[in-house]
Structures are given as structure tokens and as C-alpha cells.
PDB file of C-alpha atoms in Angstrom:
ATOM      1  CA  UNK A   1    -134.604 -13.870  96.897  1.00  0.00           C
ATOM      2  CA  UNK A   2    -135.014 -14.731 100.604  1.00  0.00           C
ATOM      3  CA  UNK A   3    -137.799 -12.643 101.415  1.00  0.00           C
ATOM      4  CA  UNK A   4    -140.843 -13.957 103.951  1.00  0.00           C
ATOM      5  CA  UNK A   5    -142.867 -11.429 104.926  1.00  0.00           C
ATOM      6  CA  UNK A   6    -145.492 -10.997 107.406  1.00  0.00           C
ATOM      7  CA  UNK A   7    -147.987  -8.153 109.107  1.00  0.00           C
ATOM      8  CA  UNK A   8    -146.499  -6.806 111.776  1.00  0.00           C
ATOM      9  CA  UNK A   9    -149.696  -7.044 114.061  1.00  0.00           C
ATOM     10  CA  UNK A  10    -153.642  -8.354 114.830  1.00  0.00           C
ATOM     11  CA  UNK A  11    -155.862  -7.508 117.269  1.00  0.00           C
ATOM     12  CA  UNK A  12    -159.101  -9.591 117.978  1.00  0.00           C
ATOM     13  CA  UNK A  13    -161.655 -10.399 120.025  1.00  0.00           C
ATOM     14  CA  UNK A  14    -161.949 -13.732 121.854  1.00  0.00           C
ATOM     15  CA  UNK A  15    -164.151 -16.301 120.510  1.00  0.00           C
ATOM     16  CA  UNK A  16    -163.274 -14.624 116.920  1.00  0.00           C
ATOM     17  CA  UNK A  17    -161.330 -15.721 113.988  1.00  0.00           C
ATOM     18  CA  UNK A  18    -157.774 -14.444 113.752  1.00  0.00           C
ATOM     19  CA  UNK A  19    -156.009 -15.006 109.942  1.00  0.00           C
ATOM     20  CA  UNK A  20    -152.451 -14.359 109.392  1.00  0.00           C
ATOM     21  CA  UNK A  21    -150.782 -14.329 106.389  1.00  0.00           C
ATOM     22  CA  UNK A  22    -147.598 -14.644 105.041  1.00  0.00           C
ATOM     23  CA  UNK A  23    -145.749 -14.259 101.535  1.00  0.00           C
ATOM     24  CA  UNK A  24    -142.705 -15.591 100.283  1.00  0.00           C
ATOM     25  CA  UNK A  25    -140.650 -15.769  97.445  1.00  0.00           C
ATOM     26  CA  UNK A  26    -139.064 -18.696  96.855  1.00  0.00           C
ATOM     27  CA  UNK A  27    -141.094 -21.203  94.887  1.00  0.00           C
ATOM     28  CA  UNK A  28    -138.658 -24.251  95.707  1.00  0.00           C
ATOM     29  CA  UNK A  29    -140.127 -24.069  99.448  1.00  0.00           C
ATOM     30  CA  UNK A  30    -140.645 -28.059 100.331  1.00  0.00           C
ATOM     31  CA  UNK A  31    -142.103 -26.970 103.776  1.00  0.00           C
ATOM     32  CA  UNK A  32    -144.022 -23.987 104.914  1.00  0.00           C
ATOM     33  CA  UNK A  33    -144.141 -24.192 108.984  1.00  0.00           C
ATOM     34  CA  UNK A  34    -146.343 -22.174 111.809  1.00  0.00           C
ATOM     35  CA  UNK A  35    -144.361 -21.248 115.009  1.00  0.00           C
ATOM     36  CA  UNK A  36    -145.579 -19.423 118.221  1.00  0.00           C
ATOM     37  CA  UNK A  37    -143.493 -17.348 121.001  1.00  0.00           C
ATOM     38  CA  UNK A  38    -144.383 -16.584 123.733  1.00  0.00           C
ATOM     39  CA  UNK A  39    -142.928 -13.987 125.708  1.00  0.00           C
ATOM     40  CA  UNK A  40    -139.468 -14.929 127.125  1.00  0.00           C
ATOM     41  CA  UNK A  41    -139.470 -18.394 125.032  1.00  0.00           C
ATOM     42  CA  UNK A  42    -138.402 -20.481 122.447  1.00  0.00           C
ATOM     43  CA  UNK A  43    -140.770 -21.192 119.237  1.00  0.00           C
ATOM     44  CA  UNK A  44    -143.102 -23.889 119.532  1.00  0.00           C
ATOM     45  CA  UNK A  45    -144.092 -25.504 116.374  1.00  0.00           C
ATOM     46  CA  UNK A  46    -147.977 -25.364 115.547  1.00  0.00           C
ATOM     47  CA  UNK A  47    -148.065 -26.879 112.138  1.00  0.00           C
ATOM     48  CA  UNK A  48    -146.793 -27.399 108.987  1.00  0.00           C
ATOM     49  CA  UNK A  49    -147.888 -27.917 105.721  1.00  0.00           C
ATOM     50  CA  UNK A  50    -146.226 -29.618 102.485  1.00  0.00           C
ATOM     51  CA  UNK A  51    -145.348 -27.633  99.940  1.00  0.00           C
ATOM     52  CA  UNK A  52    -147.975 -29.529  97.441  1.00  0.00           C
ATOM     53  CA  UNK A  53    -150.797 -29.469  99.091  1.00  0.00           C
ATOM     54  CA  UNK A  54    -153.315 -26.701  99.754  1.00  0.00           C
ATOM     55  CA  UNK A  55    -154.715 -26.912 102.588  1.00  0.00           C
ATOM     56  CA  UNK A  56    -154.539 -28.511 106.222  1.00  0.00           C
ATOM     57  CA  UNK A  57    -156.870 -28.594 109.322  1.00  0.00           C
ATOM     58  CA  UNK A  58    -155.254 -28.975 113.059  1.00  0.00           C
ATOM     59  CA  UNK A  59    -158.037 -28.866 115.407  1.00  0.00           C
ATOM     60  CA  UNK A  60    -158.585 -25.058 116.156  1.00  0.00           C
ATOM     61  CA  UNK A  61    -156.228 -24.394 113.054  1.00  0.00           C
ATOM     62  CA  UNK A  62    -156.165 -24.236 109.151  1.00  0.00           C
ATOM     63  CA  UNK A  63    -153.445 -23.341 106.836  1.00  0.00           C
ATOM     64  CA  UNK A  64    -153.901 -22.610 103.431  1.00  0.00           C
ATOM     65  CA  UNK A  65    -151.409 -22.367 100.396  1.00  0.00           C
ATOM     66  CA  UNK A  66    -151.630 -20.318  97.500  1.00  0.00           C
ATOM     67  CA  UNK A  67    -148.934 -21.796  95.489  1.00  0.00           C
ATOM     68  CA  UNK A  68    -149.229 -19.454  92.332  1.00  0.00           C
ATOM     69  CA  UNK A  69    -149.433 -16.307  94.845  1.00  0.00           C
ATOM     70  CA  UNK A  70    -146.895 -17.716  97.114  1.00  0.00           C
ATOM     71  CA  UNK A  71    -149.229 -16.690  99.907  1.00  0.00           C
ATOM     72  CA  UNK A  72    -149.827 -18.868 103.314  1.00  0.00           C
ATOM     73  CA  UNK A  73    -151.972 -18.077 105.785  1.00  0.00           C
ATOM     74  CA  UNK A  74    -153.026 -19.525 109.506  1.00  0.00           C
ATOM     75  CA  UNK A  75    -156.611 -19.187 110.438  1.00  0.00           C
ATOM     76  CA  UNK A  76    -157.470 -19.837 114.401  1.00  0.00           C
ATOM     77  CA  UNK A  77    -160.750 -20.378 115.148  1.00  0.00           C
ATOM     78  CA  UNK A  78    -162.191 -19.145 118.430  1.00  0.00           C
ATOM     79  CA  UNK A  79    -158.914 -17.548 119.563  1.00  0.00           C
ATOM     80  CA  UNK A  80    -158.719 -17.520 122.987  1.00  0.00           C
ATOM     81  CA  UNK A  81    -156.745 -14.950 125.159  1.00  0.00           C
ATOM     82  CA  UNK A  82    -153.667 -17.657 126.017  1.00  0.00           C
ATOM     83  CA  UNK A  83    -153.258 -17.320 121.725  1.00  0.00           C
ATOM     84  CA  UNK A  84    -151.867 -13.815 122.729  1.00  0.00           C
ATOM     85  CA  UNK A  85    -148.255 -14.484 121.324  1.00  0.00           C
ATOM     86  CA  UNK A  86    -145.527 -13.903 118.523  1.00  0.00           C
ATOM     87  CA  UNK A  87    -146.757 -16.206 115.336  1.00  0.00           C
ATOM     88  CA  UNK A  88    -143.605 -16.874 112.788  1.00  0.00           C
ATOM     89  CA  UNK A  89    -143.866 -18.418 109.267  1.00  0.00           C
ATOM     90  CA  UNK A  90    -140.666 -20.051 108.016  1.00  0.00           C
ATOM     91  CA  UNK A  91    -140.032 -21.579 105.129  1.00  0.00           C
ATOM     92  CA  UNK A  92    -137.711 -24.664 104.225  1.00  0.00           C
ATOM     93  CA  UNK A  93    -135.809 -25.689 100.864  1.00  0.00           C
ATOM     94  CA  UNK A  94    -133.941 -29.310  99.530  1.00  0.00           C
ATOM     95  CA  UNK A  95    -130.514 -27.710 100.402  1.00  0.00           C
ATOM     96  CA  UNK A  96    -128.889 -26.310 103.627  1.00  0.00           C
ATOM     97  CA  UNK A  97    -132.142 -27.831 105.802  1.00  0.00           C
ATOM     98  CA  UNK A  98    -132.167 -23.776 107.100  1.00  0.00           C
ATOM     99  CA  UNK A  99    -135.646 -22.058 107.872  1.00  0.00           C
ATOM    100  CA  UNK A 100    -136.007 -18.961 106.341  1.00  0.00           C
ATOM    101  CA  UNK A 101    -138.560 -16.660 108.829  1.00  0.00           C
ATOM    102  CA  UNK A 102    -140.815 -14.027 108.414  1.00  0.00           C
ATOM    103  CA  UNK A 103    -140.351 -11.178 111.015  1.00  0.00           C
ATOM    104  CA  UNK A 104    -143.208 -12.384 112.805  1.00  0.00           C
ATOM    105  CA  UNK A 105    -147.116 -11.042 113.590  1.00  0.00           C
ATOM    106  CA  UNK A 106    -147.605  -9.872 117.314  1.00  0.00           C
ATOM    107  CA  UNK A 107    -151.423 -11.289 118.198  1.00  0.00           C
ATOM    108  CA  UNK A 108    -153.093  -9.732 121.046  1.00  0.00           C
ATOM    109  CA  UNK A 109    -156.425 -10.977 122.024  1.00  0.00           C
ATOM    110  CA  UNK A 110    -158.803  -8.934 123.904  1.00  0.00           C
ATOM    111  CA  UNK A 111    -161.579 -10.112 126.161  1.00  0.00           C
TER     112      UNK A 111
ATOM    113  CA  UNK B   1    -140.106 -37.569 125.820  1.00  0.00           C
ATOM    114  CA  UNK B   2    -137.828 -34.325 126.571  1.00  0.00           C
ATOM    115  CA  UNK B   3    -137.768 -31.607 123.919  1.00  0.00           C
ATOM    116  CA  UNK B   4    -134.836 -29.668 123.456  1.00  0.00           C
ATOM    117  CA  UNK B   5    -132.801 -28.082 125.711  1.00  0.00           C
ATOM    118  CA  UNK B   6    -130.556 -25.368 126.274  1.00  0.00           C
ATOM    119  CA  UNK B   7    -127.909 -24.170 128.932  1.00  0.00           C
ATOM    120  CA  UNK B   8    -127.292 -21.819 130.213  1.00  0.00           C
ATOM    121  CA  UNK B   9    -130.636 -19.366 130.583  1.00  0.00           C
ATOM    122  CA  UNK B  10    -129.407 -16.369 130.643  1.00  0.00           C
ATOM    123  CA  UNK B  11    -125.421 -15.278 130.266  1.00  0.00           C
ATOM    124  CA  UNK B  12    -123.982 -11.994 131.007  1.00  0.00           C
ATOM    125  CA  UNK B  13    -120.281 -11.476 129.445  1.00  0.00           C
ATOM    126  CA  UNK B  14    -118.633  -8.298 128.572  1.00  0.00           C
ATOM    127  CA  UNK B  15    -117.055  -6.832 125.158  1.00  0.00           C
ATOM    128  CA  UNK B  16    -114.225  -8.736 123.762  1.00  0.00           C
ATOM    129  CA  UNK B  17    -114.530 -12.036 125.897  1.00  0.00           C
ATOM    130  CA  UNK B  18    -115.907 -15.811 124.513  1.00  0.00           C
ATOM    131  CA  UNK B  19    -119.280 -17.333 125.247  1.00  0.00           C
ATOM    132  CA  UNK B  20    -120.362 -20.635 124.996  1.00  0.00           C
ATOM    133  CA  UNK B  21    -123.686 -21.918 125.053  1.00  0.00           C
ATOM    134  CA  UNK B  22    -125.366 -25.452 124.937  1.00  0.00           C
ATOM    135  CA  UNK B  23    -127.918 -27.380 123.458  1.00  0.00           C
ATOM    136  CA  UNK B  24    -129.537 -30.917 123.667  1.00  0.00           C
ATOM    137  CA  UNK B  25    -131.854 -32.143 121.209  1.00  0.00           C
ATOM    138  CA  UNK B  26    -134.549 -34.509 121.228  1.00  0.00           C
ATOM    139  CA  UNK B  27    -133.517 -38.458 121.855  1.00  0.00           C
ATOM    140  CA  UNK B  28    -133.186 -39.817 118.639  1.00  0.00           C
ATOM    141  CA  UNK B  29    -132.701 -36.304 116.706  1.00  0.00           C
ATOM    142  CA  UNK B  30    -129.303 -36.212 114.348  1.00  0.00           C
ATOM    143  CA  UNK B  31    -129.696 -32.602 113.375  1.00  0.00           C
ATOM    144  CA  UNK B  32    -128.699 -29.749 115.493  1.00  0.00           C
ATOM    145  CA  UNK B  33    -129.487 -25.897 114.222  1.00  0.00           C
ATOM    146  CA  UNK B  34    -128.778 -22.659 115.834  1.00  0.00           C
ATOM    147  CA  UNK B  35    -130.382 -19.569 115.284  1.00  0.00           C
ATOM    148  CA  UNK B  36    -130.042 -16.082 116.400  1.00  0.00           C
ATOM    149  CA  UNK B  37    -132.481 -13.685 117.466  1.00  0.00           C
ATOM    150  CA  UNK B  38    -131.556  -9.995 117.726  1.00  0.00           C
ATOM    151  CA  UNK B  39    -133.631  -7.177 118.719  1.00  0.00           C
ATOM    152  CA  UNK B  40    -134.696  -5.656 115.197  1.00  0.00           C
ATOM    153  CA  UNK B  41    -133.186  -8.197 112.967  1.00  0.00           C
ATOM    154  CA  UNK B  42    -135.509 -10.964 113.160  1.00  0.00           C
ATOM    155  CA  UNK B  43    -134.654 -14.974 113.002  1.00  0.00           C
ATOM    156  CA  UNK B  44    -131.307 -15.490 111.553  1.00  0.00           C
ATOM    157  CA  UNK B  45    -129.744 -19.053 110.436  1.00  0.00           C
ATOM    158  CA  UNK B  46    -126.386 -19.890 111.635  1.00  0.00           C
ATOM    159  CA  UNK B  47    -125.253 -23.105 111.847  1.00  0.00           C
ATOM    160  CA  UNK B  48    -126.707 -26.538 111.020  1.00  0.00           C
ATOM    161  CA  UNK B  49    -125.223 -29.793 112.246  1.00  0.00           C
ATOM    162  CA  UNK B  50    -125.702 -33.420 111.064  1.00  0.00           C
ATOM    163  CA  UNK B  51    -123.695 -36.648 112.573  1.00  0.00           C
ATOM    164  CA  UNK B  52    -121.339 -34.557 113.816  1.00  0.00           C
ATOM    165  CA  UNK B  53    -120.363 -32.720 110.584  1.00  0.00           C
ATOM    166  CA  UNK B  54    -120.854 -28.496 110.073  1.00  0.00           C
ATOM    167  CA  UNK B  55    -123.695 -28.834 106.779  1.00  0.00           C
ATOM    168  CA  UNK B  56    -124.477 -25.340 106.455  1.00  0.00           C
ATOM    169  CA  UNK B  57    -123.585 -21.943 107.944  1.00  0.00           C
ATOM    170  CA  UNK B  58    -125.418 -18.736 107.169  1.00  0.00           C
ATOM    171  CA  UNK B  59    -124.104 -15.490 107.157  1.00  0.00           C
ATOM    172  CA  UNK B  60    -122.277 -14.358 110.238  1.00  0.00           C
ATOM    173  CA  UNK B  61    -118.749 -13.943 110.761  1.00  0.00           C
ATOM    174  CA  UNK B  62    -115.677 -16.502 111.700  1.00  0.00           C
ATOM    175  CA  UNK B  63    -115.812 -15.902 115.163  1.00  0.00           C
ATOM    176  CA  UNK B  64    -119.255 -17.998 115.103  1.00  0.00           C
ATOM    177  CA  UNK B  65    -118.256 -21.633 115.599  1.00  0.00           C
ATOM    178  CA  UNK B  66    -119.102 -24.227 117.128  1.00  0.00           C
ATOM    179  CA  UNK B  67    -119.522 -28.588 116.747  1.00  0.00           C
ATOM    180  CA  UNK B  68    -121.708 -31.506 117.228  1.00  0.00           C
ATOM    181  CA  UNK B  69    -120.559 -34.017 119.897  1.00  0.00           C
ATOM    182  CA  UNK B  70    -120.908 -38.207 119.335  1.00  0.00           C
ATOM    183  CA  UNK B  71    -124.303 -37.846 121.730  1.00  0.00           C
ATOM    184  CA  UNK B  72    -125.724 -35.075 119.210  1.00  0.00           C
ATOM    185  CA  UNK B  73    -125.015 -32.372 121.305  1.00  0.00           C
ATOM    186  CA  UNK B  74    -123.778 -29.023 120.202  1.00  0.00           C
ATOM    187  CA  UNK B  75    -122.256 -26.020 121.386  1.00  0.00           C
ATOM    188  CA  UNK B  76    -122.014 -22.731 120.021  1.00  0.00           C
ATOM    189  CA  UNK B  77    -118.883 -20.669 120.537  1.00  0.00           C
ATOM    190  CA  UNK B  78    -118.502 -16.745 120.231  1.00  0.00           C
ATOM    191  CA  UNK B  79    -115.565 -15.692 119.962  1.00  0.00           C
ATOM    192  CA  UNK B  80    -114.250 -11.662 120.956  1.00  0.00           C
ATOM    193  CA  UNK B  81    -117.613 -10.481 121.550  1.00  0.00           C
ATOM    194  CA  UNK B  82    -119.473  -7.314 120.397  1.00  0.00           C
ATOM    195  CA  UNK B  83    -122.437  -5.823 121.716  1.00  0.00           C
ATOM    196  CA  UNK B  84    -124.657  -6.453 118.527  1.00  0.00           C
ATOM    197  CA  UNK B  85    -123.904  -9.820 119.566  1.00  0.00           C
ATOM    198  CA  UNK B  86    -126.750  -9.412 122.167  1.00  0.00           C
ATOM    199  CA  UNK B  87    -129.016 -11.638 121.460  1.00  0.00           C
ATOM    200  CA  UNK B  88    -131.746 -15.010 121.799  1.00  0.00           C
ATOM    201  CA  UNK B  89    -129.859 -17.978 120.586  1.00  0.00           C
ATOM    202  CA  UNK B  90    -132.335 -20.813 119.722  1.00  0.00           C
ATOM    203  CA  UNK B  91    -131.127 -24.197 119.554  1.00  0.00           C
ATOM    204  CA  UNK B  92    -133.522 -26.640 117.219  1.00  0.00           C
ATOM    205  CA  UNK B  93    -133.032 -30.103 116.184  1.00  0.00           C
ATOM    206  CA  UNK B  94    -134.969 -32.333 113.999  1.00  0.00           C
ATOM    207  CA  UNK B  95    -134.683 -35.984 112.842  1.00  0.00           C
ATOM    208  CA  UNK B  96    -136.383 -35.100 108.909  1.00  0.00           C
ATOM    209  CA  UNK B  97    -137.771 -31.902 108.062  1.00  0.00           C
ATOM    210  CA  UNK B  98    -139.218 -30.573 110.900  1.00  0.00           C
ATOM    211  CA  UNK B  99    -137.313 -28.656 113.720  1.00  0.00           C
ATOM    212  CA  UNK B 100    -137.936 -28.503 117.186  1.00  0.00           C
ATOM    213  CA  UNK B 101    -136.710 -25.438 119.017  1.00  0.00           C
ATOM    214  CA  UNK B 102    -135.482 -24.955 122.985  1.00  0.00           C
ATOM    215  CA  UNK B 103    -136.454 -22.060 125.325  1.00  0.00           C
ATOM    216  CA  UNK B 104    -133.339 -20.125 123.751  1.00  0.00           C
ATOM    217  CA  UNK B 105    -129.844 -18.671 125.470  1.00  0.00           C
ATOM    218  CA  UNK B 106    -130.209 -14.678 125.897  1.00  0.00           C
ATOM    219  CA  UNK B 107    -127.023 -13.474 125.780  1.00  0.00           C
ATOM    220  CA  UNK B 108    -126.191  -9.801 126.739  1.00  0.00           C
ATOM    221  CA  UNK B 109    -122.841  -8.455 126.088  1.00  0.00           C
ATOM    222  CA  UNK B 110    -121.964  -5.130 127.926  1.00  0.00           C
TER     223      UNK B 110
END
């Protein structure tokens, strides 16, 4: 199957740690990608991790990979109120270079 | 460097008429992928091109079409519009893996 799901929604408190997580189904995934939209705009790609590694660290953000669970997940540390935004997971396999996306997690930080 | 972009913003058209909408990827890019997103239905896969050649094509109808120009450029054509065709259309492009998306086209058929 094609599935990638997500939580619909997070709410959190600035300076806190927001984790969202994702599952998909797929276990020929090469890459597993983070994107963010913003209201009115495109995605903007926050990171990306390889489909045979576990974990990786981007400044304010981590991604882990549970390979056996199929589970990823974004942690942002100190979220701030300009994280407020759309977050999509996608995933990518060898043939037809397509992203397959979750239906995204709305994130709304509150002061 | 430029990321990608998209023309036009915004386009109004009515039921049964032909839209076309642009996209420029990033210098160097070879790829060109366009998405659509409706109201409801999420991110969906369309069309992927490569050196001027349609790769890939996900599930939408005939009337979705569109090509890759010599520069890498691409248009998107849609073809006797319906209103479900209302819509985000985001443009990415990519030189490996990883694609880059523009601000999107929102379409609104009436």
C-alpha cells in the first residue's frame, strides 16, 4: 500500500518540545523527507533522512527512524511561535521519483 | 541562487475552459514534478519530468498534460475544466533525490 499517515494536530507551548510522527507502509522507502507550509505557500523542505540510517540532528531538529515499525518522527526543540505551520512527511521509492505525503499535522504554538 | 518558481499566482477560469500554469526550477535542476493540492484530498502526484521526457504520471485523468521545455521548464495544461479541479498546484524540481517546491498556482474554477 501507499498509506503515510500523520496526526492531524499539536498544540504547544513556546520554548517546549513539539514531536510529530508519522507511519508508513512501504518498506522500499529510500528517502523519508520533512516539509513545512505555511499559510498561503508552497512546502519548504526541513530535512531529510536516508532510509538506512536512524537518526539525524539539524540544529533545532531531530528525526528519528524506526525501520521495523515504519515509524518517523520530527522532534523541534524550543519551538518558537513562527514554527506555527502545516508539517508534511513524504516518502520516496527507486521508481517513479514521486513523493508519497502524509495528510499533514497542523502545529500551533502558543505563547 | 533562485528557488523555484511558478506563474501565474492565482488564476480564475470557469467550468469547461483550459488552464495553463508555469513553473521554473532551480538552475541546474533536470527534474520537474507537479503536484496537486485539493481541499480534503491531501498532496497528490501528477506528473514527473526528466530531460524533457514524461517519467511518471499518477492517477488523474487525460485531460492532465503537460511537457518539459529544452531550458527545464514545464507547463501544466488542464484541459475542459471541472470544479474539483480547484486546487494548489505545486511545482518541485530536484537535480537527485530531493525536491524543491515553488509557492504553488491556486487555481479556482467556477
Amino acid at each position: 500500500g501507499e498509506d503515510v499517515e500523520q496526526s492531524l494536530f499539536l498544540s504547544v507551548r513556546e520554548g517546549d518540545s513539539s514531536v510529530i510522527n508519522c507511519t508508513y507502509t512501504d518498506s522500499s522507502s529510500t528517502y523519508l523527507y520533512w516539509y513545512k507550509q505555511e499559510p498561503g505557500a508552497g512546502l519548504q523542505l526541513l530535512t531529510y533522512i536516508f532510509s538506512n540510517m536512524d537518526m539525524k540532528q539539524d540544529q533545532r531538529l531531530t528525526v528519528l527512524l524506526n525501520k521495523k515499525d515504519k515509524h518517523l518522527s520530527l522532534r523541534i526543540a524550543d519551538t518558537q511561535t513562527g514554527d506555527s505551520a502545516i508539517y508534511f512527511c513524504a516518502e520516496s521509492r527507486p521508481a517513479g521519483n514521486k513523493l508519497t505525503f502524509g495528510g499533514g499535522t497542523r502545529v500551533l504554538v502558543k505563547p | 541562487e533562485a528557488g523555484v518558481t511558478q506563474s501565474p499566482t492565482h488564476l480564475i477560469k470557469t467550468r469547461g475552459q483550459q488552464a495553463t500554469l508555469r513553473c521554473s526550477p532551480i538552475s541546474g535542476h533536470t527534474s520537474v514534478y507537479w503536484y496537486q493540492q485539493a481541499l480534503g484530498l491531501g498532496l497528490q502526484f501528477l506528473l514527473w519530468y526528466d530531460e524533457g521526457e514524461e517519467r511518471n504520471r499518477g492517477n488523474f485523468p487525460p485531460r492532465f498534460s503537460g511537457r518539459q521545455f529544452p531550458n527545464y521548464s514545464s507547463e501544466l495544461n488542464v484541459n475542459a475544466l471541472e470544479l474539483e479541479d480547484s486546487a494548489l498546484y505545486l511545482c518541485a524540481s530536484s537535480l537527485g533525490d530531493t525536491q524543491y517546491f515553488g509557492p504553488g498556482t491556486r487555481l479556482t474554477v467556477l
